[in-house]
mmCIF file with all atom_site columns, C-alpha atoms in Angstrom:
data_model
loop_
_atom_site.group_PDB
_atom_site.id
_atom_site.type_symbol
_atom_site.label_atom_id
_atom_site.label_alt_id
_atom_site.label_comp_id
_atom_site.label_asym_id
_atom_site.label_entity_id
_atom_site.label_seq_id
_atom_site.pdbx_PDB_ins_code
_atom_site.Cartn_x
_atom_site.Cartn_y
_atom_site.Cartn_z
_atom_site.occupancy
_atom_site.B_iso_or_equiv
_atom_site.pdbx_formal_charge
_atom_site.auth_seq_id
_atom_site.auth_comp_id
_atom_site.auth_asym_id
_atom_site.auth_atom_id
_atom_site.pdbx_PDB_model_num
ATOM 1  C CA . MET H 1 1  ? 11.529 -12.999 35.862 1.00 84.00 ? 6  MET H CA 1
ATOM 2  C CA . LEU H 1 2  ? 12.903 -16.535 35.837 1.00 88.00 ? 7  LEU H CA 1
ATOM 3  C CA . GLY H 1 3  ? 13.312 -16.379 32.051 1.00 89.00 ? 8  GLY H CA 1
ATOM 4  C CA . PHE H 1 4  ? 15.356 -13.207 32.442 1.00 92.00 ? 9  PHE H CA 1
ATOM 5  C CA . LEU H 1 5  ? 17.653 -14.896 34.983 1.00 93.00 ? 10 LEU H CA 1
ATOM 6  C CA . VAL H 1 6  ? 18.041 -17.962 32.767 1.00 94.00 ? 11 VAL H CA 1
ATOM 7  C CA . ALA H 1 7  ? 18.997 -15.676 29.881 1.00 94.00 ? 12 ALA H CA 1
ATOM 8  C CA . VAL H 1 8  ? 21.537 -13.797 32.026 1.00 94.00 ? 13 VAL H CA 1
ATOM 9  C CA . ALA H 1 9  ? 23.126 -17.137 32.900 1.00 95.00 ? 14 ALA H CA 1
ATOM 10 C CA . ALA H 1 10 ? 23.072 -18.206 29.243 1.00 95.00 ? 15 ALA H CA 1
ATOM 11 C CA . GLY H 1 11 ? 24.786 -14.996 28.170 1.00 94.00 ? 16 GLY H CA 1
ATOM 12 C CA . PHE H 1 12 ? 27.360 -15.372 30.906 1.00 95.00 ? 17 PHE H CA 1
ATOM 13 C CA . VAL H 1 13 ? 28.318 -18.944 29.929 1.00 94.00 ? 18 VAL H CA 1
ATOM 14 C CA . THR H 1 14 ? 28.563 -18.123 26.208 1.00 94.00 ? 19 THR H CA 1
ATOM 15 C CA . PRO H 1 15 ? 32.403 -17.999 26.125 1.00 92.00 ? 20 PRO H CA 1
ATOM 16 C CA . SER H 1 16 ? 32.638 -21.443 27.705 1.00 93.00 ? 21 SER H CA 1
ATOM 17 C CA . LEU H 1 17 ? 30.406 -22.935 24.987 1.00 93.00 ? 22 LEU H CA 1
ATOM 18 C CA . ASP H 1 18 ? 32.910 -22.297 22.187 1.00 89.00 ? 23 ASP H CA 1
ATOM 19 C CA . ALA H 1 19 ? 34.917 -25.515 22.467 1.00 90.00 ? 24 ALA H CA 1
ATOM 20 C CA . PRO H 1 20 ? 32.409 -28.119 23.687 1.00 93.00 ? 25 PRO H CA 1
ATOM 21 C CA . VAL H 1 21 ? 29.323 -27.009 21.725 1.00 92.00 ? 26 VAL H CA 1
ATOM 22 C CA . THR H 1 22 ? 30.001 -24.605 18.886 1.00 91.00 ? 27 THR H CA 1
ATOM 23 C CA . ARG H 1 23 ? 33.099 -26.113 17.285 1.00 91.00 ? 28 ARG H CA 1
ATOM 24 C CA . PRO H 1 24 ? 31.529 -29.599 16.956 1.00 92.00 ? 29 PRO H CA 1
ATOM 25 C CA . LEU H 1 25 ? 28.355 -27.962 15.655 1.00 91.00 ? 30 LEU H CA 1
ATOM 26 C CA . ALA H 1 26 ? 30.369 -25.970 13.102 1.00 91.00 ? 31 ALA H CA 1
ATOM 27 C CA . ARG H 1 27 ? 32.117 -29.157 11.966 1.00 91.00 ? 32 ARG H CA 1
ATOM 28 C CA . ALA H 1 28 ? 28.754 -30.903 11.629 1.00 93.00 ? 33 ALA H CA 1
ATOM 29 C CA . VAL H 1 29 ? 27.335 -28.210 9.348  1.00 91.00 ? 34 VAL H CA 1
ATOM 30 C CA . SER H 1 30 ? 30.581 -27.594 7.443  1.00 88.00 ? 35 SER H CA 1
ATOM 31 C CA . GLY H 1 31 ? 29.253 -29.489 4.426  1.00 90.00 ? 36 GLY H CA 1
ATOM 32 C CA . PHE H 1 32 ? 26.339 -27.073 4.113  1.00 92.00 ? 37 PHE H CA 1
ATOM 33 C CA . LEU H 1 33 ? 27.558 -23.859 5.708  1.00 90.00 ? 38 LEU H CA 1
ATOM 34 C CA . GLN H 1 34 ? 30.972 -22.336 6.242  1.00 88.00 ? 39 GLN H CA 1
ATOM 35 C CA . VAL H 1 35 ? 31.447 -20.969 9.776  1.00 86.00 ? 40 VAL H CA 1
ATOM 36 C CA . GLU H 1 36 ? 34.385 -18.593 10.101 1.00 89.00 ? 41 GLU H CA 1
ATOM 37 C CA . VAL H 1 37 ? 36.584 -18.662 13.196 1.00 87.00 ? 42 VAL H CA 1
ATOM 38 C CA . ALA H 1 38 ? 35.518 -15.104 14.024 1.00 90.00 ? 43 ALA H CA 1
ATOM 39 C CA . GLU H 1 39 ? 31.880 -16.238 14.039 1.00 91.00 ? 44 GLU H CA 1
ATOM 40 C CA . THR H 1 40 ? 32.379 -18.909 16.692 1.00 91.00 ? 45 THR H CA 1
ATOM 41 C CA . ARG H 1 41 ? 31.468 -16.650 19.613 1.00 92.00 ? 46 ARG H CA 1
ATOM 42 C CA . LEU H 1 42 ? 28.371 -15.404 17.805 1.00 93.00 ? 47 LEU H CA 1
ATOM 43 C CA . ALA H 1 43 ? 27.284 -18.981 17.128 1.00 92.00 ? 48 ALA H CA 1
ATOM 44 C CA . SER H 1 44 ? 27.850 -19.795 20.818 1.00 94.00 ? 49 SER H CA 1
ATOM 45 C CA . PHE H 1 45 ? 25.656 -16.856 21.802 1.00 95.00 ? 50 PHE H CA 1
ATOM 46 C CA . MET H 1 46 ? 22.948 -18.000 19.399 1.00 94.00 ? 51 MET H CA 1
ATOM 47 C CA . VAL H 1 47 ? 23.010 -21.523 20.838 1.00 94.00 ? 52 VAL H CA 1
ATOM 48 C CA . ALA H 1 48 ? 22.887 -20.168 24.396 1.00 95.00 ? 53 ALA H CA 1
ATOM 49 C CA . MET H 1 49 ? 20.007 -17.824 23.607 1.00 95.00 ? 54 MET H CA 1
ATOM 50 C CA . LEU H 1 50 ? 18.110 -20.585 21.824 1.00 94.00 ? 55 LEU H CA 1
ATOM 51 C CA . ALA H 1 51 ? 18.461 -22.766 24.916 1.00 94.00 ? 56 ALA H CA 1
ATOM 52 C CA . ALA H 1 52 ? 17.442 -19.869 27.175 1.00 94.00 ? 57 ALA H CA 1
ATOM 53 C CA . GLY H 1 53 ? 14.400 -19.161 25.023 1.00 93.00 ? 58 GLY H CA 1
ATOM 54 C CA . VAL H 1 54 ? 13.298 -22.788 25.081 1.00 93.00 ? 59 VAL H CA 1
ATOM 55 C CA . LEU H 1 55 ? 13.805 -23.005 28.827 1.00 93.00 ? 60 LEU H CA 1
ATOM 56 C CA . ALA H 1 56 ? 11.944 -19.726 29.421 1.00 92.00 ? 61 ALA H CA 1
ATOM 57 C CA . ASN H 1 57 ? 9.078  -21.022 27.303 1.00 91.00 ? 62 ASN H CA 1
ATOM 58 C CA . LEU H 1 58 ? 8.984  -24.320 29.180 1.00 92.00 ? 63 LEU H CA 1
ATOM 59 C CA . LEU H 1 59 ? 8.929  -22.420 32.474 1.00 89.00 ? 64 LEU H CA 1
ATOM 60 C CA . HIS H 1 60 ? 6.235  -20.066 31.151 1.00 89.00 ? 65 HIS H CA 1
ATOM 61 C CA . SER H 1 61 ? 8.397  -17.190 32.314 1.00 85.00 ? 66 SER H CA 1
ATOM 62 C CA . GLY H 1 62 ? 9.818  -14.190 30.532 1.00 74.00 ? 67 GLY H CA 1
ATOM 63 C CA . SER H 1 63 ? 8.782  -12.248 27.476 1.00 87.00 ? 68 SER H CA 1
ATOM 64 C CA . THR H 1 64 ? 10.964 -12.103 24.396 1.00 89.00 ? 69 THR H CA 1
ATOM 65 C CA . PHE H 1 65 ? 12.250 -8.661  25.323 1.00 92.00 ? 70 PHE H CA 1
ATOM 66 C CA . TRP H 1 66 ? 13.384 -9.683  28.812 1.00 91.00 ? 71 TRP H CA 1
ATOM 67 C CA . VAL H 1 67 ? 15.000 -12.893 27.579 1.00 92.00 ? 72 VAL H CA 1
ATOM 68 C CA . ILE H 1 68 ? 17.010 -11.016 24.948 1.00 93.00 ? 73 ILE H CA 1
ATOM 69 C CA . LEU H 1 69 ? 17.924 -8.222  27.370 1.00 94.00 ? 74 LEU H CA 1
ATOM 70 C CA . GLY H 1 70 ? 18.995 -10.789 29.961 1.00 94.00 ? 75 GLY H CA 1
ATOM 71 C CA . GLY H 1 71 ? 21.199 -12.550 27.420 1.00 94.00 ? 76 GLY H CA 1
ATOM 72 C CA . VAL H 1 72 ? 22.886 -9.313  26.383 1.00 94.00 ? 77 VAL H CA 1
ATOM 73 C CA . ILE H 1 73 ? 23.449 -8.299  29.998 1.00 95.00 ? 78 ILE H CA 1
ATOM 74 C CA . GLY H 1 74 ? 24.819 -11.751 30.810 1.00 95.00 ? 79 GLY H CA 1
ATOM 75 C CA . TYR H 1 75 ? 27.133 -11.654 27.804 1.00 94.00 ? 80 TYR H CA 1
ATOM 76 C CA . PHE H 1 76 ? 28.642 -8.345  28.879 1.00 95.00 ? 81 PHE H CA 1
ATOM 77 C CA . LEU H 1 77 ? 28.337 -8.966  32.642 1.00 93.00 ? 82 LEU H CA 1
ATOM 78 C CA . THR H 1 78 ? 32.050 -9.240  33.379 1.00 90.00 ? 83 THR H CA 1
ATOM 79 C CA . ARG H 1 79 ? 32.753 -6.030  31.456 1.00 92.00 ? 84 ARG H CA 1
ATOM 80 C CA . LEU H 1 80 ? 29.859 -4.228  33.151 1.00 93.00 ? 85 LEU H CA 1
ATOM 81 C CA . VAL H 1 81 ? 31.063 -5.259  36.603 1.00 92.00 ? 86 VAL H CA 1
ATOM 82 C CA . ALA H 1 82 ? 34.638 -4.204  35.793 1.00 93.00 ? 87 ALA H CA 1
ATOM 83 C CA . GLY H 1 83 ? 33.417 -0.833  34.479 1.00 93.00 ? 88 GLY H CA 1
ATOM 84 C CA . ALA H 1 84 ? 31.261 -0.246  37.544 1.00 92.00 ? 89 ALA H CA 1
ATOM 85 C CA . LYS H 1 85 ? 34.146 -1.150  39.820 1.00 93.00 ? 90 LYS H CA 1
ATOM 86 C CA . THR H 1 86 ? 36.457 1.243   37.991 1.00 92.00 ? 91 THR H CA 1
ATOM 87 C CA . ALA H 1 87 ? 33.868 4.027   38.193 1.00 91.00 ? 92 ALA H CA 1
ATOM 88 C CA . LEU H 1 88 ? 33.379 3.460   41.917 1.00 91.00 ? 93 LEU H CA 1
ATOM 89 C CA . ASP H 1 89 ? 37.121 3.343   42.540 1.00 90.00 ? 94 ASP H CA 1
ATOM 90 C CA . GLN H 1 90 ? 37.636 6.610   40.662 1.00 87.00 ? 95 GLN H CA 1
ATOM 91 C CA . ARG H 1 91 ? 34.745 8.201   42.538 1.00 84.00 ? 96 ARG H CA 1
ATOM 92 C CA . ALA H 1 92 ? 36.242 7.146   45.888 1.00 79.00 ? 97 ALA H CA 1
ATOM 93 C CA . LEU H 1 93 ? 39.565 8.774   44.991 1.00 76.00 ? 98 LEU H CA 1
ATOM 94 C CA . LYS H 1 94 ? 37.960 12.188  44.434 1.00 71.00 ? 99 LYS H CA 1
#
């Protein structure tokens, strides 16, 4: 369960990893691999999920499925909350 929560947090912080983590990493590997600007968010998600996987393994918590599901939920958490709020608001109006 703790691995799942760590992965949710990792998915949630993915957008804030673009500037401090992913761009320097992309510059470091630019001699070997070209990272497009559109791929920056994906690379941030990969870094976050790698960290979540390592942390879940160190904590002996969370299977691969739950870590990946937690990361995906965390990544889309703000959109999921906004969609749920909109659905509840529309339901209250009826």
